[in-house]
Tab-separated table of C-alpha atoms in Angstrom:
chain	number	residue	atom	x	y	z
A	30	ILE	CA	73.004	112.077	70.838
A	31	VAL	CA	73.484	113.523	67.455
A	32	SER	CA	77.026	113.567	66.006
A	33	ARG	CA	78.156	117.348	66.112
A	34	ASP	CA	80.400	116.060	62.226
A	35	TRP	CA	77.816	117.606	60.227
A	36	SER	CA	79.333	117.632	56.354
A	37	SER	CA	77.792	121.187	54.962
A	38	ASP	CA	75.904	119.073	52.632
A	39	VAL	CA	72.439	120.726	52.500
A	40	CYS	CA	70.393	118.545	50.491
A	41	SER	CA	67.973	119.585	47.994
A	42	SER	CA	67.163	115.474	46.900
A	43	ASP	CA	64.009	114.630	46.739
A	44	LEU	CA	62.428	113.936	50.924
A	45	GLU	CA	61.661	110.394	51.916
A	46	GLN	CA	58.377	110.187	53.649
A	47	ALA	CA	61.130	109.988	56.838
A	48	ASP	CA	61.981	113.308	55.598
A	49	HIS	CA	58.637	114.998	55.872
A	50	ALA	CA	58.214	113.326	59.472
A	51	GLY	CA	61.658	115.010	60.507
A	52	VAL	CA	60.478	118.624	58.813
A	53	ALA	CA	56.864	118.382	60.940
A	54	ARG	CA	58.511	116.988	63.974
A	55	LEU	CA	61.072	120.052	63.594
A	56	ILE	CA	58.918	123.096	63.254
A	57	THR	CA	55.907	121.767	64.921
A	58	THR	CA	58.255	120.946	67.740
A	59	ILE	CA	60.382	124.608	67.262
A	60	GLN	CA	56.717	126.193	66.890
A	61	GLN	CA	54.816	124.577	69.870
A	62	LYS	CA	56.875	124.104	72.563
A	63	GLU	CA	60.226	126.405	71.925
A	64	PHE	CA	58.651	129.336	71.100
A	65	PHE	CA	54.622	128.267	72.297
A	66	ILE	CA	52.980	129.617	69.256
A	67	PRO	CA	49.325	128.323	68.491
A	68	ILE	CA	50.282	126.478	65.492
A	69	THR	CA	48.841	122.563	64.337
A	70	TYR	CA	50.570	120.831	61.868
A	71	ALA	CA	47.034	120.265	60.659
A	72	GLU	CA	47.109	124.331	59.918
A	73	GLN	CA	49.893	123.698	57.471
A	74	PRO	CA	49.251	122.339	54.782
A	75	ASP	CA	51.888	123.559	52.720
A	76	LEU	CA	54.157	120.669	55.159
A	77	HIS	CA	51.221	117.661	54.260
A	78	ASP	CA	53.020	117.692	50.715
A	79	ILE	CA	56.285	119.439	50.641
A	80	PRO	CA	57.098	118.823	46.785
A	81	ALA	CA	53.534	119.775	45.987
A	82	SER	CA	53.433	123.305	48.123
A	83	TYR	CA	56.810	123.975	47.242
A	84	ARG	CA	58.519	122.320	43.717
A	85	CYS	CA	56.222	124.121	41.274
A	86	GLY	CA	57.543	126.959	39.657
A	87	VAL	CA	60.217	128.757	41.039
A	88	GLY	CA	60.241	127.108	43.710
A	89	GLU	CA	62.367	124.381	46.064
A	90	PHE	CA	63.058	122.731	49.730
A	91	TRP	CA	65.658	121.857	51.232
A	92	VAL	CA	66.619	120.161	54.711
A	93	ALA	CA	70.288	119.976	56.237
A	94	ARG	CA	70.928	116.652	57.727
A	95	ALA	CA	73.229	115.335	60.440
A	96	SER	CA	73.069	112.012	59.786
A	97	ASP	CA	69.669	110.621	59.035
A	98	ILE	CA	67.958	113.818	60.894
A	99	VAL	CA	66.878	116.479	59.975
A	100	VAL	CA	68.099	119.301	62.236
A	101	GLY	CA	67.503	122.242	59.381
A	102	SER	CA	64.498	123.335	57.007
A	103	VAL	CA	63.792	126.287	53.970
A	104	ALA	CA	62.002	126.813	51.418
A	105	LEU	CA	61.665	129.571	48.407
A	106	ILE	CA	58.223	129.835	46.537
A	107	GLY	CA	57.813	132.572	43.558
A	108	ILE	CA	55.258	134.512	43.765
A	109	GLY	CA	56.204	136.630	40.672
A	110	ASN	CA	56.788	139.951	39.521
A	111	ARG	CA	61.109	138.463	39.786
A	112	GLN	CA	60.063	138.087	43.660
A	113	GLY	CA	60.023	135.069	46.687
A	114	ALA	CA	58.751	134.358	49.183
A	115	LEU	CA	60.899	132.476	51.915
A	116	ARG	CA	58.861	130.039	54.101
A	117	LYS	CA	60.261	126.990	57.096
A	118	MET	CA	63.370	128.628	58.011
A	119	PHE	CA	63.903	126.376	60.671
A	120	VAL	CA	66.995	125.251	62.813
A	121	ASP	CA	66.738	122.912	65.297
A	122	ARG	CA	67.645	124.705	68.453
A	123	ASP	CA	70.844	122.359	68.968
A	124	TRP	CA	72.146	123.234	65.660
A	125	ARG	CA	71.561	127.312	65.564
A	126	GLY	CA	75.213	129.362	65.330
A	127	ALA	CA	78.186	128.999	63.560
A	128	ALA	CA	79.706	127.206	66.336
A	129	HIS	CA	77.100	123.779	65.057
A	130	GLY	CA	78.394	123.989	61.623
A	131	GLY	CA	76.720	127.312	60.305
A	132	VAL	CA	73.651	125.104	59.863
A	133	ALA	CA	71.048	128.427	59.019
A	134	THR	CA	73.004	130.678	56.802
A	135	LYS	CA	74.167	127.266	54.465
A	136	LEU	CA	70.403	127.141	54.382
A	137	LEU	CA	69.434	130.636	53.616
A	138	GLU	CA	73.269	130.738	51.173
A	139	THR	CA	71.563	127.912	49.381
A	140	LEU	CA	68.271	129.722	49.060
A	141	LEU	CA	69.951	132.780	47.954
A	142	ALA	CA	71.830	131.246	45.152
A	143	PHE	CA	69.067	129.550	43.966
A	144	ALA	CA	67.447	132.196	43.489
A	145	ALA	CA	69.966	134.489	42.446
A	146	LYS	CA	69.918	130.956	39.589
A	147	ASN	CA	65.887	132.101	38.978
A	148	GLU	CA	66.053	136.197	38.754
A	149	ILE	CA	64.296	136.403	41.707
A	150	ASP	CA	65.139	140.080	42.948
A	151	GLU	CA	63.416	140.449	46.114
A	152	ILE	CA	62.430	137.745	48.422
A	153	PHE	CA	60.139	137.999	51.830
A	154	LEU	CA	59.287	136.743	55.039
A	155	GLY	CA	57.233	136.471	57.756
A	156	THR	CA	58.055	135.875	60.573
A	157	THR	CA	56.461	136.003	65.140
A	158	ALA	CA	57.966	138.574	66.938
A	159	ALA	CA	59.160	135.705	69.264
A	160	PHE	CA	61.590	134.624	66.554
A	161	ALA	CA	63.885	137.958	68.305
A	162	ALA	CA	67.226	136.131	67.450
A	163	ALA	CA	65.999	135.326	63.863
A	164	HIS	CA	65.686	138.887	62.948
A	165	ARG	CA	68.827	139.163	63.938
A	166	PHE	CA	70.118	136.453	61.464
A	167	TYR	CA	67.465	137.907	58.933
A	168	ARG	CA	69.024	141.591	59.598
A	169	LYS	CA	72.650	140.738	59.408
A	170	HIS	CA	72.146	138.503	56.325
A	171	GLY	CA	70.970	141.912	54.686
A	172	PHE	CA	66.890	141.597	55.825
A	173	ALA	CA	65.319	144.842	56.110
A	174	GLU	CA	61.629	144.969	58.837
A	175	ILE	CA	59.222	146.155	56.658
A	176	ALA	CA	54.796	146.817	57.364
A	177	ALA	CA	52.673	144.127	56.684
A	178	ASP	CA	51.869	146.733	53.860
A	179	ALA	CA	54.504	147.155	51.944
A	180	LEU	CA	54.260	142.719	50.891
A	181	PRO	CA	53.266	142.069	47.396
A	182	PRO	CA	49.559	141.123	46.581
A	183	ALA	CA	50.575	137.383	45.844
A	184	PHE	CA	52.972	136.615	48.668
A	185	PRO	CA	51.529	133.936	50.838
A	186	ARG	CA	50.838	135.072	54.280
A	187	MET	CA	50.331	132.965	57.911
A	188	ARG	CA	48.032	134.102	59.911
A	189	VAL	CA	50.572	133.966	63.436
A	190	ASP	CA	52.646	136.647	61.088
A	191	THR	CA	53.762	139.625	62.660
A	192	MET	CA	56.840	140.798	61.055
A	193	PHE	CA	58.059	141.186	58.051
A	194	PHE	CA	61.088	141.329	55.848
A	195	ARG	CA	62.997	142.104	52.768
A	196	ARG	CA	65.900	141.503	50.732
A	197	GLY	CA	67.084	142.416	47.522
A	198	GLN	CA	69.180	139.736	45.751
A	199	LEU	CA	72.717	140.081	45.183
A	200	GLY	CA	73.721	141.484	48.480
A	201	ARG	CA	71.365	144.415	47.630
A	202	THR	CA	69.241	145.772	50.874
A	203	ILE	CA	66.111	147.586	49.244
A	204	HIS	CA	64.965	150.548	52.255
């Protein structure tokens, strides 16, 4: 049982090997077992080398931990033109919601602060129709749904993504 003594720290320190395994376990469990999305670890090469995939250029990968257990993740990839792609936003089902420390909100706030500091003006994301609660979360935090053909050419689209959102930096929603 994971203690609910969440320290409110969102860690972006160097990931250790245990973090890599925890991130992979968190993401694939949510994708495959909770939402039955047909995607495997092997189909997500970015998870095999997180630093090379996310910590280059204007990019970063953050994890939220409760004790030493990864309970959440989010990443940002700079895609040029002062734009970024939000990737790998996942929170363990036992840690979702404000009652459990607001892990998702803290991760998103960390990403948005990093984006602002690095002069990212727009953030895009792709997701699946199955993540209805995530869609509500994104809308609540200033993201607006857009058509796939409105994505920037450099956006790293996943084959399972069927819905797309964008947000202007500093709370501006772009329509």
